[in-house]
mmCIF file of C-alpha atoms in Angstrom:
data_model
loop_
_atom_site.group_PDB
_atom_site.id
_atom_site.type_symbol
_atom_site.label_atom_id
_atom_site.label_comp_id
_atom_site.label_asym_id
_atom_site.label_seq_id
_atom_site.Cartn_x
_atom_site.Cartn_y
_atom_site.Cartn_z
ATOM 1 C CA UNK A 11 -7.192 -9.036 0.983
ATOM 2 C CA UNK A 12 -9.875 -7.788 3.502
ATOM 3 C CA UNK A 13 -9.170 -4.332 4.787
ATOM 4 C CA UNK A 14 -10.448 -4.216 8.526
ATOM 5 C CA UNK A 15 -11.333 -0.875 9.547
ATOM 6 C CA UNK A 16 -10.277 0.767 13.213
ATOM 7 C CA UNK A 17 -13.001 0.934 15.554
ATOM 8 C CA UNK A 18 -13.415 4.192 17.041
ATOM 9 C CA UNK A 19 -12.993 4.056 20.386
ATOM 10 C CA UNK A 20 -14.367 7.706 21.435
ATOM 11 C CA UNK A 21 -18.013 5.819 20.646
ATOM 12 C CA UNK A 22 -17.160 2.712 22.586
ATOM 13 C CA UNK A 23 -18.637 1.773 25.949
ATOM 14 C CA UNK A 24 -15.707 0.855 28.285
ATOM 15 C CA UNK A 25 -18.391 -0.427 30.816
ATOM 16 C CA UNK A 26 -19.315 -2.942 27.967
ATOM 17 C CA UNK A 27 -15.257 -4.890 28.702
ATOM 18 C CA UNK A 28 -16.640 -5.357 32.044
ATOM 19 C CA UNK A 29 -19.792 -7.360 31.150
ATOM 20 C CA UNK A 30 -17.692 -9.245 28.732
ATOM 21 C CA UNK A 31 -15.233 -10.451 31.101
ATOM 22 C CA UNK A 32 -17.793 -11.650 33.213
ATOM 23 C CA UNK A 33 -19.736 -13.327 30.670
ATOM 24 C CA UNK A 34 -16.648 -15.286 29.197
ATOM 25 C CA UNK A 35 -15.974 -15.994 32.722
ATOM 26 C CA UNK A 36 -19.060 -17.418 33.915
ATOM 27 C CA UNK A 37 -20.568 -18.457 30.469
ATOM 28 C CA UNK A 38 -23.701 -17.737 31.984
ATOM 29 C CA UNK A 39 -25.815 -14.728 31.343
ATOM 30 C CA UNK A 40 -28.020 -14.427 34.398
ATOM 31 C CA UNK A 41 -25.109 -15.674 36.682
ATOM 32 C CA UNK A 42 -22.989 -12.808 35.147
ATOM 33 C CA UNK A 43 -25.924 -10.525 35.564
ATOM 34 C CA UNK A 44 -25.957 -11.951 39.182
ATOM 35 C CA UNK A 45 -22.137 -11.125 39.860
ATOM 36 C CA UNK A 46 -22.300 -7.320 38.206
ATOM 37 C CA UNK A 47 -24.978 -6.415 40.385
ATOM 38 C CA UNK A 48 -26.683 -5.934 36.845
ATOM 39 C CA UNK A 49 -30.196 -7.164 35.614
ATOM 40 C CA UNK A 50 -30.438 -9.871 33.481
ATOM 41 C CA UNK A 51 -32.010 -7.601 30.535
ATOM 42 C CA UNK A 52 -29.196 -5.274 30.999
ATOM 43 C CA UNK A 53 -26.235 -7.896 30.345
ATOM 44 C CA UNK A 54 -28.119 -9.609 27.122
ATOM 45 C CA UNK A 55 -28.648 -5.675 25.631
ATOM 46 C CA UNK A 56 -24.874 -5.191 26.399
ATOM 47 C CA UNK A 57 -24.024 -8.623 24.781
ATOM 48 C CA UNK A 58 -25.968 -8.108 21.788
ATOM 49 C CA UNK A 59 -24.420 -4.061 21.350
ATOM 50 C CA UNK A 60 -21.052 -5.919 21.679
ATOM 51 C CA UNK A 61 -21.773 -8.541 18.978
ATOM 52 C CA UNK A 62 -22.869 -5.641 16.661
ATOM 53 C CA UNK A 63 -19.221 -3.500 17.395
ATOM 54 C CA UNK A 64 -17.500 -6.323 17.403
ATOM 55 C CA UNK A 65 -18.862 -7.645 14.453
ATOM 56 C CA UNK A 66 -18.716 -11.620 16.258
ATOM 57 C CA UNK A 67 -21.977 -13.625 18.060
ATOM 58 C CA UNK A 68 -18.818 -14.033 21.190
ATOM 59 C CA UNK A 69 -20.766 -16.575 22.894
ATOM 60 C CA UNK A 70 -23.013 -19.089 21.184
ATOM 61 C CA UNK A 71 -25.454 -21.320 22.988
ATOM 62 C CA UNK A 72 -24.521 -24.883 23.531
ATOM 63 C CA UNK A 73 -26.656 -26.810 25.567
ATOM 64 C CA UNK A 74 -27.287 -24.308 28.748
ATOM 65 C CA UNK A 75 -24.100 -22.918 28.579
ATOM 66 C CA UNK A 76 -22.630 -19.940 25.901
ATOM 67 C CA UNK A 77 -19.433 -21.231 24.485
ATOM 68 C CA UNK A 78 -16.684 -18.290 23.241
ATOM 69 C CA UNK A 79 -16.352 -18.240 19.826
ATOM 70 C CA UNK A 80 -12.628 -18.145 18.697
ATOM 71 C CA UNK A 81 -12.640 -14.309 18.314
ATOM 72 C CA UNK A 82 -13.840 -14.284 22.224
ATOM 73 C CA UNK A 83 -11.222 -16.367 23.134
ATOM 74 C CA UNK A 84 -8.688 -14.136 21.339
ATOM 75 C CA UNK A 85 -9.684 -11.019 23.511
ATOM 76 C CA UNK A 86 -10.297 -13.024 26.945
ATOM 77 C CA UNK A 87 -6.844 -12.747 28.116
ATOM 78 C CA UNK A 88 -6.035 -8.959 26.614
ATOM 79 C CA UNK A 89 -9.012 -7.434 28.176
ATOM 80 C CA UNK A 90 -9.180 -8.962 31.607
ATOM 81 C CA UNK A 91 -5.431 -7.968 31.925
ATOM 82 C CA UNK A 92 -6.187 -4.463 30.643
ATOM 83 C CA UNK A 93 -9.397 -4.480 33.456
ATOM 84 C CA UNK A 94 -6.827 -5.547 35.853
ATOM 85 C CA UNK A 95 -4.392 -2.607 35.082
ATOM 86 C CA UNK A 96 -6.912 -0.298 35.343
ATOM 87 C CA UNK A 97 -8.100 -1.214 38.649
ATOM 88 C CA UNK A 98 -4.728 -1.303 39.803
ATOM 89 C CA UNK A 99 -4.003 1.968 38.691
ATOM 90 C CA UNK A 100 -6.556 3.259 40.422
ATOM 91 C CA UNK A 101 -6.216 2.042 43.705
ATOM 92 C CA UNK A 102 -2.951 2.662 43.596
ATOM 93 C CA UNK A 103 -1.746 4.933 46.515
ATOM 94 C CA UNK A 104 -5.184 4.927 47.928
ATOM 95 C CA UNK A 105 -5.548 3.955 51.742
ATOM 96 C CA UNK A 106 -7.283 0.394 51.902
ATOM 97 C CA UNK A 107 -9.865 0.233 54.570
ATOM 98 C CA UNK A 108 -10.532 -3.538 55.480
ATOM 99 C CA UNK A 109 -13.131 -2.917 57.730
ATOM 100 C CA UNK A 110 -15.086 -1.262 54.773
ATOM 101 C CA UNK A 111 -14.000 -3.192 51.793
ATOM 102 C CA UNK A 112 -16.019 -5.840 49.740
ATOM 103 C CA UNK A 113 -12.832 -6.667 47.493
ATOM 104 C CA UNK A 114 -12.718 -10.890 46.282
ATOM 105 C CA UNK A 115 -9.615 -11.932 46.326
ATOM 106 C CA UNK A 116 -8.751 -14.967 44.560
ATOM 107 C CA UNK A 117 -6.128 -17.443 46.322
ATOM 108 C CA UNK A 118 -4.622 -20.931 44.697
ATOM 109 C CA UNK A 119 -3.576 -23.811 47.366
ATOM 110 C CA UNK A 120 -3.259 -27.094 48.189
ATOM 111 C CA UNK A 121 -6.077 -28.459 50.912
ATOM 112 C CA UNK A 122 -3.072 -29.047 53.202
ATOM 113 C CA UNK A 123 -1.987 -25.716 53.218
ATOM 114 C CA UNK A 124 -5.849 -24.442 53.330
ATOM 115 C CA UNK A 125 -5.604 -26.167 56.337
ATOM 116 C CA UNK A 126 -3.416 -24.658 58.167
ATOM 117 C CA UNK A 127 -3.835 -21.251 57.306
ATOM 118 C CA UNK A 128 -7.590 -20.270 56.287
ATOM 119 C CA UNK A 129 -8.586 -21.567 60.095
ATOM 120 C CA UNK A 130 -6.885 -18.278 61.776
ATOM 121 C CA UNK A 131 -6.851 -16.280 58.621
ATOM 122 C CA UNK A 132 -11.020 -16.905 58.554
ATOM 123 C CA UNK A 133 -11.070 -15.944 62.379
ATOM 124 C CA UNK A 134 -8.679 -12.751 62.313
ATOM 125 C CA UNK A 135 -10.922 -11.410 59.227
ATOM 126 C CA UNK A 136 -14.175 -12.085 60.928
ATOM 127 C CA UNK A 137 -13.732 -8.876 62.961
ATOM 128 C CA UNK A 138 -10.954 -7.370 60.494
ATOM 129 C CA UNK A 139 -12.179 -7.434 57.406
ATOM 130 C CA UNK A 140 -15.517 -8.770 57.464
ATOM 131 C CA UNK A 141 -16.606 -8.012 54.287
ATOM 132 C CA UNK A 142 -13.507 -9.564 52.147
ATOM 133 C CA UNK A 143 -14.222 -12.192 49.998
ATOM 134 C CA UNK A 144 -11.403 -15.193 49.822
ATOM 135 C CA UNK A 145 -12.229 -17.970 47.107
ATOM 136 C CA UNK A 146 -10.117 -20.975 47.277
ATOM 137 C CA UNK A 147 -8.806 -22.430 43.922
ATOM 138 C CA UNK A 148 -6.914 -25.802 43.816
ATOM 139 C CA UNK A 149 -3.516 -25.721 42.992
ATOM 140 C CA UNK A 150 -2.101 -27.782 40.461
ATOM 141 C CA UNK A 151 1.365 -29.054 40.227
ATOM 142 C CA UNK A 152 2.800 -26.586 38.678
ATOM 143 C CA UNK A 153 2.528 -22.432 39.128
ATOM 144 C CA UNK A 154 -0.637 -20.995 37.455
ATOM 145 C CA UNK A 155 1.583 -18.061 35.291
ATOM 146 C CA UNK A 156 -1.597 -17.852 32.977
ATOM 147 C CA UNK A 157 -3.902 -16.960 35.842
ATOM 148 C CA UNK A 158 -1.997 -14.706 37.346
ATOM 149 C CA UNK A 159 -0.966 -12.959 34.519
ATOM 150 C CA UNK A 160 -4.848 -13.039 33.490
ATOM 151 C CA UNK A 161 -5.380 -11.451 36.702
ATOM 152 C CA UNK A 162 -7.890 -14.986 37.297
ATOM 153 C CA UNK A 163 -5.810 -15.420 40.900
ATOM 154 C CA UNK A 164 -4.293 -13.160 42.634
ATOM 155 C CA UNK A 165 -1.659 -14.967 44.726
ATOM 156 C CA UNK A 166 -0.668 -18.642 45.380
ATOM 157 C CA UNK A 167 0.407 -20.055 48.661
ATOM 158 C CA UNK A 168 2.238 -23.357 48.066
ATOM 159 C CA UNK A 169 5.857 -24.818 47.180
ATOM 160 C CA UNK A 170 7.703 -23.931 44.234
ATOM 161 C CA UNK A 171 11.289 -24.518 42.579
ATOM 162 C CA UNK A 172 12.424 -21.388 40.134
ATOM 163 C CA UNK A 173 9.811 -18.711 39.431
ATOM 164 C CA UNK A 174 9.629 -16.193 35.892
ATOM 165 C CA UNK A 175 11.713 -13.115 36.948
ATOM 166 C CA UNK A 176 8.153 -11.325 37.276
ATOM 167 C CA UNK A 177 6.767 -12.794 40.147
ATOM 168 C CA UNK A 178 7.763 -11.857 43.897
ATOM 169 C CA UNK A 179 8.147 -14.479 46.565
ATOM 170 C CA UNK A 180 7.891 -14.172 50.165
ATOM 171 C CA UNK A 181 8.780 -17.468 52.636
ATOM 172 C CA UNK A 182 5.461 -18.105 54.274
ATOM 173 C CA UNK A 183 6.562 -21.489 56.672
ATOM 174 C CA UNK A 184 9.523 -24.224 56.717
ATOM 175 C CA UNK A 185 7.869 -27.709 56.800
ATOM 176 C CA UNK A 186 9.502 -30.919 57.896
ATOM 177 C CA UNK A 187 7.618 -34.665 57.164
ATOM 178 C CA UNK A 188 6.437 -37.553 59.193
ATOM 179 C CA UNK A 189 5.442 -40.993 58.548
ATOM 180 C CA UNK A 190 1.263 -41.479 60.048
ATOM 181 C CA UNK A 191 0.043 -45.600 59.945
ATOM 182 C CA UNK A 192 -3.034 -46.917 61.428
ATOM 183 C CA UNK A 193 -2.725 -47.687 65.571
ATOM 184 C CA UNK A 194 -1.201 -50.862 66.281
ATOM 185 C CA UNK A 195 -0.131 -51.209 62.609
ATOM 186 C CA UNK A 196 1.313 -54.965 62.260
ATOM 187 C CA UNK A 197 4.614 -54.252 60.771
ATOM 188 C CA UNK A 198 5.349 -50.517 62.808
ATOM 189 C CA UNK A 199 5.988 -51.207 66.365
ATOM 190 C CA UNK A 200 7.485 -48.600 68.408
ATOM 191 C CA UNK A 201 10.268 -47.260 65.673
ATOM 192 C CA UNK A 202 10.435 -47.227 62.399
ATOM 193 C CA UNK A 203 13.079 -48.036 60.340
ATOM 194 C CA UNK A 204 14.285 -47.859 56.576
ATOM 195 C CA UNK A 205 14.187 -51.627 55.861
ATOM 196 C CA UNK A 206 10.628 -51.662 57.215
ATOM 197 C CA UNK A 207 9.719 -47.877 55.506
ATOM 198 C CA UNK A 208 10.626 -49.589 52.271
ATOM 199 C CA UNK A 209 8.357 -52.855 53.013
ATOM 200 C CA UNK A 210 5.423 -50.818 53.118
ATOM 201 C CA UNK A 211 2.674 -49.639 50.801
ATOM 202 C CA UNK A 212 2.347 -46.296 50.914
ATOM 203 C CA UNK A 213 -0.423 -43.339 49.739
ATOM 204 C CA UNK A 214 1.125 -40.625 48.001
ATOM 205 C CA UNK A 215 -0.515 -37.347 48.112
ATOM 206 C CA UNK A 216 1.222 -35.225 45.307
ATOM 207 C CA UNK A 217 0.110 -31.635 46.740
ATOM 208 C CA UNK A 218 0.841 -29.684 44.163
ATOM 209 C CA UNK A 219 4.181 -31.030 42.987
ATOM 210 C CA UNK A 220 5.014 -33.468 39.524
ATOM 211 C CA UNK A 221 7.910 -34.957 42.281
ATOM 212 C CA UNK A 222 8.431 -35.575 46.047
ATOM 213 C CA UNK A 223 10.929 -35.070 48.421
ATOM 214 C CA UNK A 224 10.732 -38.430 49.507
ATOM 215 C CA UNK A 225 11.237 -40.475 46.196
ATOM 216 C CA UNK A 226 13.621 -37.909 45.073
ATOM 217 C CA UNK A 227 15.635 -39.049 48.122
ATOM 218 C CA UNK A 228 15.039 -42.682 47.832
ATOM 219 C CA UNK A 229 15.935 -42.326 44.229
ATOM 220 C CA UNK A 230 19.406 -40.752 45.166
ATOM 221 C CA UNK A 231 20.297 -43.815 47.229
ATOM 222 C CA UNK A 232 19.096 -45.877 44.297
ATOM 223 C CA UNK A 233 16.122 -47.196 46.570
ATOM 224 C CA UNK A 234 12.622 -47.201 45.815
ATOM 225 C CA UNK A 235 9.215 -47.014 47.911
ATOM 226 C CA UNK A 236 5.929 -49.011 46.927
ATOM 227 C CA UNK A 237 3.385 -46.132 45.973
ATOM 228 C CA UNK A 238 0.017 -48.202 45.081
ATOM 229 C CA UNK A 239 -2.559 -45.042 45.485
ATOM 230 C CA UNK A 240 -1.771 -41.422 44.894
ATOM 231 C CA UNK A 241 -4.079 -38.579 45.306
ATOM 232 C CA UNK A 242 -3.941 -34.763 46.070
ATOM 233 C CA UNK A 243 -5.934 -35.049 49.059
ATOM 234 C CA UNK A 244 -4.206 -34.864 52.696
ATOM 235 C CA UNK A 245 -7.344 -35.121 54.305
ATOM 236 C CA UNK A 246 -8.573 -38.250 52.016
ATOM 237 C CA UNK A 247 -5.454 -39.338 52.786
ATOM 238 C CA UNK A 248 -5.330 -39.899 56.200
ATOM 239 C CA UNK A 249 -8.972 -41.418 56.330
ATOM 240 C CA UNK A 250 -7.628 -44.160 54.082
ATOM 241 C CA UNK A 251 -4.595 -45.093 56.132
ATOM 242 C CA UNK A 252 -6.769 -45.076 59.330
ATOM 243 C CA UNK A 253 -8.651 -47.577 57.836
ATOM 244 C CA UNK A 254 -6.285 -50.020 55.914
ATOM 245 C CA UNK A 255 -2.351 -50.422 56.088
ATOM 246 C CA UNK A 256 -1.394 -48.475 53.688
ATOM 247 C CA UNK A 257 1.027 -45.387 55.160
ATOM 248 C CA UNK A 258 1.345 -41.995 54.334
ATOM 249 C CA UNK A 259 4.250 -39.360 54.824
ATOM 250 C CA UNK A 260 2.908 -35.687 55.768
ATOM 251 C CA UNK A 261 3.835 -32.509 56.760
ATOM 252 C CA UNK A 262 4.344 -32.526 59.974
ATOM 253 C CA UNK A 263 1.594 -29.941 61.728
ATOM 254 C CA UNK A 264 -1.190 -31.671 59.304
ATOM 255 C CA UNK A 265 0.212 -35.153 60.457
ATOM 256 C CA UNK A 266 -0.284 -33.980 64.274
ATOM 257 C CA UNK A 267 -3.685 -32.113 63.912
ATOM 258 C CA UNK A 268 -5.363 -35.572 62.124
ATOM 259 C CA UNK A 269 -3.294 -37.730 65.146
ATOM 260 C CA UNK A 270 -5.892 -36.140 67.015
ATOM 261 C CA UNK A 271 -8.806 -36.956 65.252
ATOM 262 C CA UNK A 272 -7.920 -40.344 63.437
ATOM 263 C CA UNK A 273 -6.379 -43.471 65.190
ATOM 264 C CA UNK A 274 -2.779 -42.719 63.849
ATOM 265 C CA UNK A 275 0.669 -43.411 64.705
ATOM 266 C CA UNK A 276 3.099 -40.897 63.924
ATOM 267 C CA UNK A 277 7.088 -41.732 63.134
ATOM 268 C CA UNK A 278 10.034 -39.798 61.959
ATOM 269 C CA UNK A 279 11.479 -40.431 58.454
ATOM 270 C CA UNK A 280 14.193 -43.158 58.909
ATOM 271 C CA UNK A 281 16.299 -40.898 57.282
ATOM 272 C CA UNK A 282 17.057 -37.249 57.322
ATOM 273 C CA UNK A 283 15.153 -34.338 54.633
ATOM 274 C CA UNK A 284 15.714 -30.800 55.006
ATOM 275 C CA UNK A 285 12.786 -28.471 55.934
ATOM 276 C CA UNK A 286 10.789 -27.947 52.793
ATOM 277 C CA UNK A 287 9.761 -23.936 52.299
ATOM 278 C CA UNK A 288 5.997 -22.736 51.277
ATOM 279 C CA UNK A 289 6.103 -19.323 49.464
ATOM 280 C CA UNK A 290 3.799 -16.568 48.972
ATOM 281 C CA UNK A 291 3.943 -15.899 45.231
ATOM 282 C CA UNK A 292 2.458 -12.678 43.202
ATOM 283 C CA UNK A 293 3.011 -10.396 40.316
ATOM 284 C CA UNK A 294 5.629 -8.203 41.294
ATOM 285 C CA UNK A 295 4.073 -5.651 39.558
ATOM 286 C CA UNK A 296 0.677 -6.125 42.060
ATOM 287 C CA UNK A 297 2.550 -5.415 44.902
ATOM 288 C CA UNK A 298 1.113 -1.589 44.857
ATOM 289 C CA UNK A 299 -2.331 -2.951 45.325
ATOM 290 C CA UNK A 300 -3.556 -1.846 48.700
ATOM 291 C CA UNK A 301 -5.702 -4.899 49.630
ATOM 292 C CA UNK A 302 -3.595 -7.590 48.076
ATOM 293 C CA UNK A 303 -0.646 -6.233 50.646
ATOM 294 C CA UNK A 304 -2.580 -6.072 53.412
ATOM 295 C CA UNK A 305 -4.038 -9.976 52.793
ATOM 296 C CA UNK A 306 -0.103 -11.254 52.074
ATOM 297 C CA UNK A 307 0.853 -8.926 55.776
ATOM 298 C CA UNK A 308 -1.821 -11.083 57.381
ATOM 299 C CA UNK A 309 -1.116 -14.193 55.800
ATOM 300 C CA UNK A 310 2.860 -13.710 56.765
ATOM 301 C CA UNK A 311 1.672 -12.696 60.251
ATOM 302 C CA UNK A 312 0.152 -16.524 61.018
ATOM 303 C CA UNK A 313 2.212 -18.239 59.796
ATOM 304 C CA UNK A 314 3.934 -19.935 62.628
ATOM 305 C CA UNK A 315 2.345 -22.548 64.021
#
């Protein structure tokens, strides 16, 4: 059996984590160099000291990209969370000053909730918080744990069922539905009802979620709706109804702002759903980080229409 001897950490670099995290993030080493603010020289001497302590290559050329090695994998996760802890220790009780800050915040949504709240969220910051950095991930069906417990994201804005015990949840906006068809669609005139809801061929954009509200309704009265396209795109969405007769259900302040830009008709459900709820979800533990409070206070603050 191999004995593996400790590495003394008094002689190790703590700096060196950094450039690590951003190599196995980006893959890249000039576009890590890029995002440290380092030189390029600079990152490949730090790679190559950390390939001789480590006693691994880490990242191996493939093509024009450096693939992790298994043992790079292995420590991705530890030391990004154990980066993460130490920022957030250390900004812990400090006073966060948007006006001066260059923090990047990372934020997982749907493009139909991007739509409705990075518009005034973009324009309050503008004079806020100029400097802030906001990048947009999509979000899948189900809540990104991993991420966030990577530290990858740092919130998600969306709709969710039952969270872990370790994440904190703040109602952002209720949502109700509506039904949008092309103008002068030739089986919709004036009302809509369920007979004809059924008869049509509808679009339906998942947003995030492995079920809708809609067929799990329709499945409860043992009915069932003609989906023939699906796609996570509201916007996409709505250009393909405008132009074909396919329909589409939405949430209702989307479904009004593309009524003003497409030719669309817009109906009430011919039945009745509850108000659905989007959430503000984060690590409970993160909730001491200056920045990330004030960005979820500002984010609460527009959220009614």
């Amino acid at each position: 059996m191999a004995y593996i001897f400790p590495m003394n950490m008094s002689n190790f670099d703590l700096n060196l984590l950094r450039v690590l995290d951003m190599l196995l993030r980006e893959q890249n080493v000039s576009r890590a160099a890029e995002r440290l603010a380092l030189t390029q020289p600079t990152v490949s001497n730090a790679l190559a000291r950390l390939r001789d302590l480590l006693d691994d290559p880490l990242l191996v050329r493939v093509g024009r990209r450096m693939c992790p090695t298994p043992r790079a994998l292995a420590l991705e996760g530890p030391i990004r969370a154990a980066l993460k802890q130490i920022e957030q220790t250390l900004t812990t009780g400090d006073a966060f000053q948007p006006l001066l800050s260059h923090r990047q915040l990372r934020i997982a949504l749907t493009d139909f909730v991007e739509q409705l709240c990075m518009p005034p969220l973009l324009a309050h910051l503008q004079t806020a918080a100029p400097n802030l950095r906001i990048d947009v991930v999509h979000l899948a069906p189900n809540l990104p744990t991993d991420a966030l417990d990577r530290g990858d994201l740092d919130m998600v804005l969306g709709r969710f069922n039952e969270l872990p015990a370790r994440f904190t949840r703040k109602l952002w906006r209720r949502e109700t539905l509506r039904v949008a068809v092309r103008r002068n669609h030739p089986q919709v005139i004036n009302t809509l009802d369920l007979q004809t809801f059924l008869q049509l061929r509808h679009i339906w954009v998942h947003g995030g979620q492995t079920r809708g509200m809609v067929d799990q309704w329709l499945a409860e009265q043992n009915l069932q709706r003609q989906i023939v396209y699906t796609t996570p795109n509201y916007l996409q969405a709505a250009h393909l109804i405008a132009a074909t007769d396919l329909c589409v259900v939405l949430p209702t302040q989307l479904a009004q702002q593309f009524a003003e830009l497409l030719p669309l008709d817009l109906y009430d459900l011919p039945f009745a759903l509850d108000p659905f709820e989007l959430d503000l979800v984060y690590l409970s533990h993160r909730q001491h980080d200056p920045a990330l409070a004030w960005l979820s206070e500002q984010i609460l603050a527009i959220a009614q229409p």
